[in-house]
Amino acid sequence: MTKPRILVADDHPLMLSGIEAVLRDSEFEVVGTARDGAQALDMIPAARPDVLILDIAMPVRTGMDVVRTLRARHDKRAIVLLTAHISDADLIEALDLKVQGILPKEGAETLLVACLREISAGGQWIERSIMQRALSLAMQGSKSDTKMSLLTLRERSIAQLITRGLRNRDIGVELGVTEGTVKLTLHRIFAKLEVANRVELAMLMQKESAAPPTLAR
């Protein structure tokens, strides 16, 4: 029986080696390790992982950046986020983007295999305290009242890439769409957010990401 293929991305070498050690004698096969989100995205075509285990806070591209990019590409493969801390905004977005697993880094070595087994069987594994927090946010009304809530998934992904200074052609390559599609989508983003250009969009994105989410009452 073929083992489920796992790609792990974390900028801490000890965390990478620890995850590899935990999975070495399990029914899962680690097919690659990456030190940041950009490297993880680059490795996916050759590694062909069934599941990605992503540190939520990595340099170059964060775990959430990877999630946004994959989902904007309509890539539905399973994702597990490892986190020392996840903000309310990221938690809401991760669940909205159908992340299958969220685990705290502390104690992950004792939960990871069980998490992967549940996910491989088609389930979801969100650590209990994180799920309780998500339910609490849902009861308050989990939809952000910021302008970002006006954007579709693909529009949000393109807006995020604009903040990194990518050109339309590079964004198209990143998301697997044509340069023309990126240009048309940008016009829609400008109209929805009432900004005039890429600089204003980037400034708004930075402002929105720095602000805590406003929960509907």
Coordinates of C-alpha atoms in Angstrom, one line a residue:
M1 CA 0.0 0.0 0.0
T2 CA 1.4 3.4 -1.0
K3 CA 2.2 5.7 1.9
P4 CA 0.6 9.2 2.0
R5 CA 3.2 11.7 0.9
I6 CA 4.0 14.6 3.2
L7 CA 5.8 17.9 2.5
V8 CA 6.9 19.8 5.6
A9 CA 7.8 23.5 5.7
D10 CA 9.2 25.2 8.8
D11 CA 12.0 27.7 9.2
H12 CA 13.3 26.1 12.3
P13 CA 15.7 23.1 11.6
L14 CA 14.9 21.5 14.9
M15 CA 11.2 21.5 14.2
L16 CA 11.8 20.0 10.7
S17 CA 14.0 17.2 12.1
G18 CA 11.6 16.6 14.9
I19 CA 8.7 16.1 12.5
E20 CA 10.8 13.8 10.3
A21 CA 11.7 11.7 13.4
V22 CA 8.0 11.4 14.4
L23 CA 6.9 10.3 11.0
R24 CA 9.9 8.1 10.2
D25 CA 8.4 4.9 11.5
S26 CA 4.8 5.8 10.7
E27 CA 2.6 5.0 7.7
F28 CA 3.4 8.4 6.3
E29 CA 6.4 9.3 4.0
V30 CA 8.1 12.7 4.2
V31 CA 8.9 13.5 0.5
G32 CA 10.4 16.9 1.1
T33 CA 11.3 19.6 3.6
A34 CA 11.3 23.4 3.0
R35 CA 12.6 26.3 5.0
D36 CA 10.0 28.9 3.8
G37 CA 6.7 29.1 2.0
A38 CA 8.1 30.1 -1.3
Q39 CA 10.4 27.0 -1.3
A40 CA 7.4 24.8 -0.4
L41 CA 5.4 26.1 -3.4
D42 CA 8.3 25.5 -5.7
M43 CA 8.7 21.9 -4.4
I44 CA 5.1 20.8 -4.8
P45 CA 5.1 19.8 -8.5
A46 CA 8.1 17.4 -8.1
A47 CA 7.3 16.2 -4.6
R48 CA 3.6 15.6 -5.3
P49 CA 2.6 15.6 -1.6
D50 CA -0.8 14.4 -0.5
V51 CA -0.5 16.6 2.6
L52 CA 1.4 19.8 3.4
I53 CA 2.5 20.5 7.0
L54 CA 3.1 24.3 7.2
D55 CA 4.5 26.5 9.9
I56 CA 2.1 29.5 9.9
A57 CA 4.9 32.0 10.5
M58 CA 7.7 31.6 8.0
P59 CA 9.9 34.1 6.1
V60 CA 9.4 35.0 2.4
R61 CA 6.0 33.3 2.3
T62 CA 4.0 32.4 5.4
G63 CA 2.0 29.3 5.8
M64 CA -1.2 31.4 5.2
D65 CA 0.4 32.8 2.0
V66 CA 0.9 29.2 0.8
V67 CA -2.7 28.3 1.7
R68 CA -4.1 31.3 -0.2
T69 CA -2.0 30.6 -3.3
L70 CA -3.0 26.9 -3.4
R71 CA -6.7 27.6 -2.9
A72 CA -6.6 30.4 -5.5
R73 CA -5.2 27.7 -7.9
H74 CA -8.1 25.5 -6.9
D75 CA -5.6 23.1 -5.3
K76 CA -7.6 21.3 -2.6
R77 CA -4.9 19.0 -1.2
A78 CA -4.8 18.6 2.5
I79 CA -3.0 21.2 4.7
V80 CA -2.0 21.1 8.3
L81 CA -1.0 24.4 9.9
L82 CA 1.5 24.3 12.9
T83 CA 1.5 27.4 15.0
A84 CA 2.9 28.9 18.2
H85 CA 0.1 31.5 17.9
I86 CA -2.6 32.1 15.4
S87 CA -4.5 35.4 15.2
D88 CA -8.3 35.5 15.1
A89 CA -8.1 36.8 11.5
D90 CA -5.9 34.0 10.4
L91 CA -8.0 31.4 12.2
I92 CA -11.2 32.6 10.5
E93 CA -9.5 32.7 7.1
A94 CA -7.8 29.2 7.5
L95 CA -11.2 27.6 8.3
D96 CA -12.8 29.6 5.4
L97 CA -10.1 28.2 3.1
K98 CA -10.8 24.6 4.2
V99 CA -7.6 23.9 6.0
Q100 CA -7.9 20.4 7.3
G101 CA -5.7 20.6 10.4
I102 CA -4.5 23.2 12.9
L103 CA -2.1 22.1 15.6
P104 CA -0.2 24.1 18.3
K105 CA 3.6 23.5 18.0
E106 CA 3.8 22.7 21.6
G107 CA 2.8 19.1 21.9
A108 CA 2.6 18.6 18.1
E109 CA 4.8 15.5 18.3
T110 CA 2.2 13.6 20.3
L111 CA -0.8 14.7 18.1
L112 CA 0.6 14.8 14.6
V113 CA 0.3 11.2 13.6
A114 CA -3.3 11.1 14.8
C115 CA -4.0 14.3 13.0
L116 CA -2.6 13.0 9.7
R117 CA -4.6 9.7 10.1
E118 CA -7.8 11.6 10.5
I119 CA -7.1 13.9 7.6
S120 CA -6.0 10.9 5.3
A121 CA -9.4 9.4 6.1
G122 CA -11.2 12.5 4.8
G123 CA -11.7 14.2 8.2
Q124 CA -10.6 17.3 9.9
W125 CA -8.4 17.8 13.0
I126 CA -8.4 21.1 14.8
E127 CA -6.8 21.0 18.2
R128 CA -9.5 21.4 20.9
S129 CA -8.6 24.8 22.3
I130 CA -8.2 26.3 18.8
M131 CA -11.6 24.9 17.8
Q132 CA -13.2 26.3 20.9
R133 CA -11.8 29.7 20.0
A134 CA -13.1 29.3 16.5
L135 CA -16.6 28.4 17.8
S136 CA -16.5 31.4 20.1
L137 CA -15.6 33.7 17.1
A138 CA -18.4 32.1 15.1
M139 CA -21.0 32.8 17.8
Q140 CA -19.9 36.5 17.8
G141 CA -20.1 36.6 14.0
S142 CA -16.9 35.6 12.3
K143 CA -17.1 37.7 9.2
S144 CA -14.7 40.6 9.1
D145 CA -16.2 44.1 8.6
T146 CA -13.1 45.3 6.8
K147 CA -12.9 46.1 3.1
M148 CA -11.0 42.8 2.5
S149 CA -14.3 40.9 3.0
L150 CA -15.5 42.3 -0.3
L151 CA -12.9 40.4 -2.2
T152 CA -13.1 36.9 -3.6
L153 CA -10.4 34.3 -2.8
R154 CA -8.5 34.9 -6.0
E155 CA -8.8 38.7 -5.6
R156 CA -7.4 38.4 -2.1
S157 CA -4.5 36.3 -3.3
I158 CA -3.7 38.8 -6.1
A159 CA -3.9 41.7 -3.6
Q160 CA -1.5 39.9 -1.2
L161 CA 1.0 39.3 -4.1
I162 CA 0.8 43.0 -5.0
T163 CA 2.1 43.9 -1.5
R164 CA 5.2 41.8 -2.4
G165 CA 5.9 44.0 -5.4
L166 CA 5.1 41.3 -8.0
R167 CA 4.4 42.3 -11.6
N168 CA 1.2 41.1 -13.3
R169 CA 3.2 38.5 -15.3
D170 CA 4.8 37.1 -12.1
I171 CA 1.4 37.0 -10.3
G172 CA 0.0 35.1 -13.3
V173 CA 2.8 32.5 -13.0
E174 CA 2.3 32.2 -9.3
L175 CA -1.4 31.6 -9.5
G176 CA -1.5 29.7 -12.8
V177 CA -3.5 32.3 -14.7
T178 CA -2.8 34.6 -17.7
E179 CA -1.4 38.1 -17.4
G180 CA -4.6 39.4 -18.9
T181 CA -6.7 37.7 -16.2
V182 CA -4.5 39.3 -13.5
K183 CA -5.0 42.8 -15.1
L184 CA -8.8 42.4 -15.3
T185 CA -8.9 41.1 -11.7
L186 CA -6.9 44.1 -10.5
H187 CA -9.4 46.5 -12.1
R188 CA -12.1 44.8 -10.1
I189 CA -10.1 45.0 -6.9
F190 CA -9.4 48.7 -7.4
A191 CA -13.1 49.3 -7.9
K192 CA -14.2 47.3 -4.9
L193 CA -11.7 48.8 -2.5
E194 CA -11.9 52.3 -4.0
V195 CA -8.2 52.6 -4.6
A196 CA -6.6 54.2 -7.7
N197 CA -3.4 52.2 -8.1
R198 CA -1.1 49.4 -6.9
V199 CA 0.6 51.6 -4.3
E200 CA -2.7 52.6 -2.7
L201 CA -3.8 48.9 -2.7
A202 CA -0.5 47.8 -1.0
M203 CA -0.9 50.5 1.6
L204 CA -4.5 49.4 2.3
M205 CA -3.5 45.8 2.5
Q206 CA -0.8 46.6 5.1
K207 CA -3.2 48.7 7.1
E208 CA -5.9 46.0 7.1
S209 CA -3.4 43.2 8.1
A210 CA -2.2 45.3 11.0
A211 CA -5.7 45.9 12.3
P212 CA -7.5 43.4 14.5
P213 CA -10.6 41.9 12.9
T214 CA -13.9 43.6 13.5
L215 CA -16.5 41.0 14.4
A216 CA -20.1 41.5 13.6
R217 CA -22.5 41.7 16.5

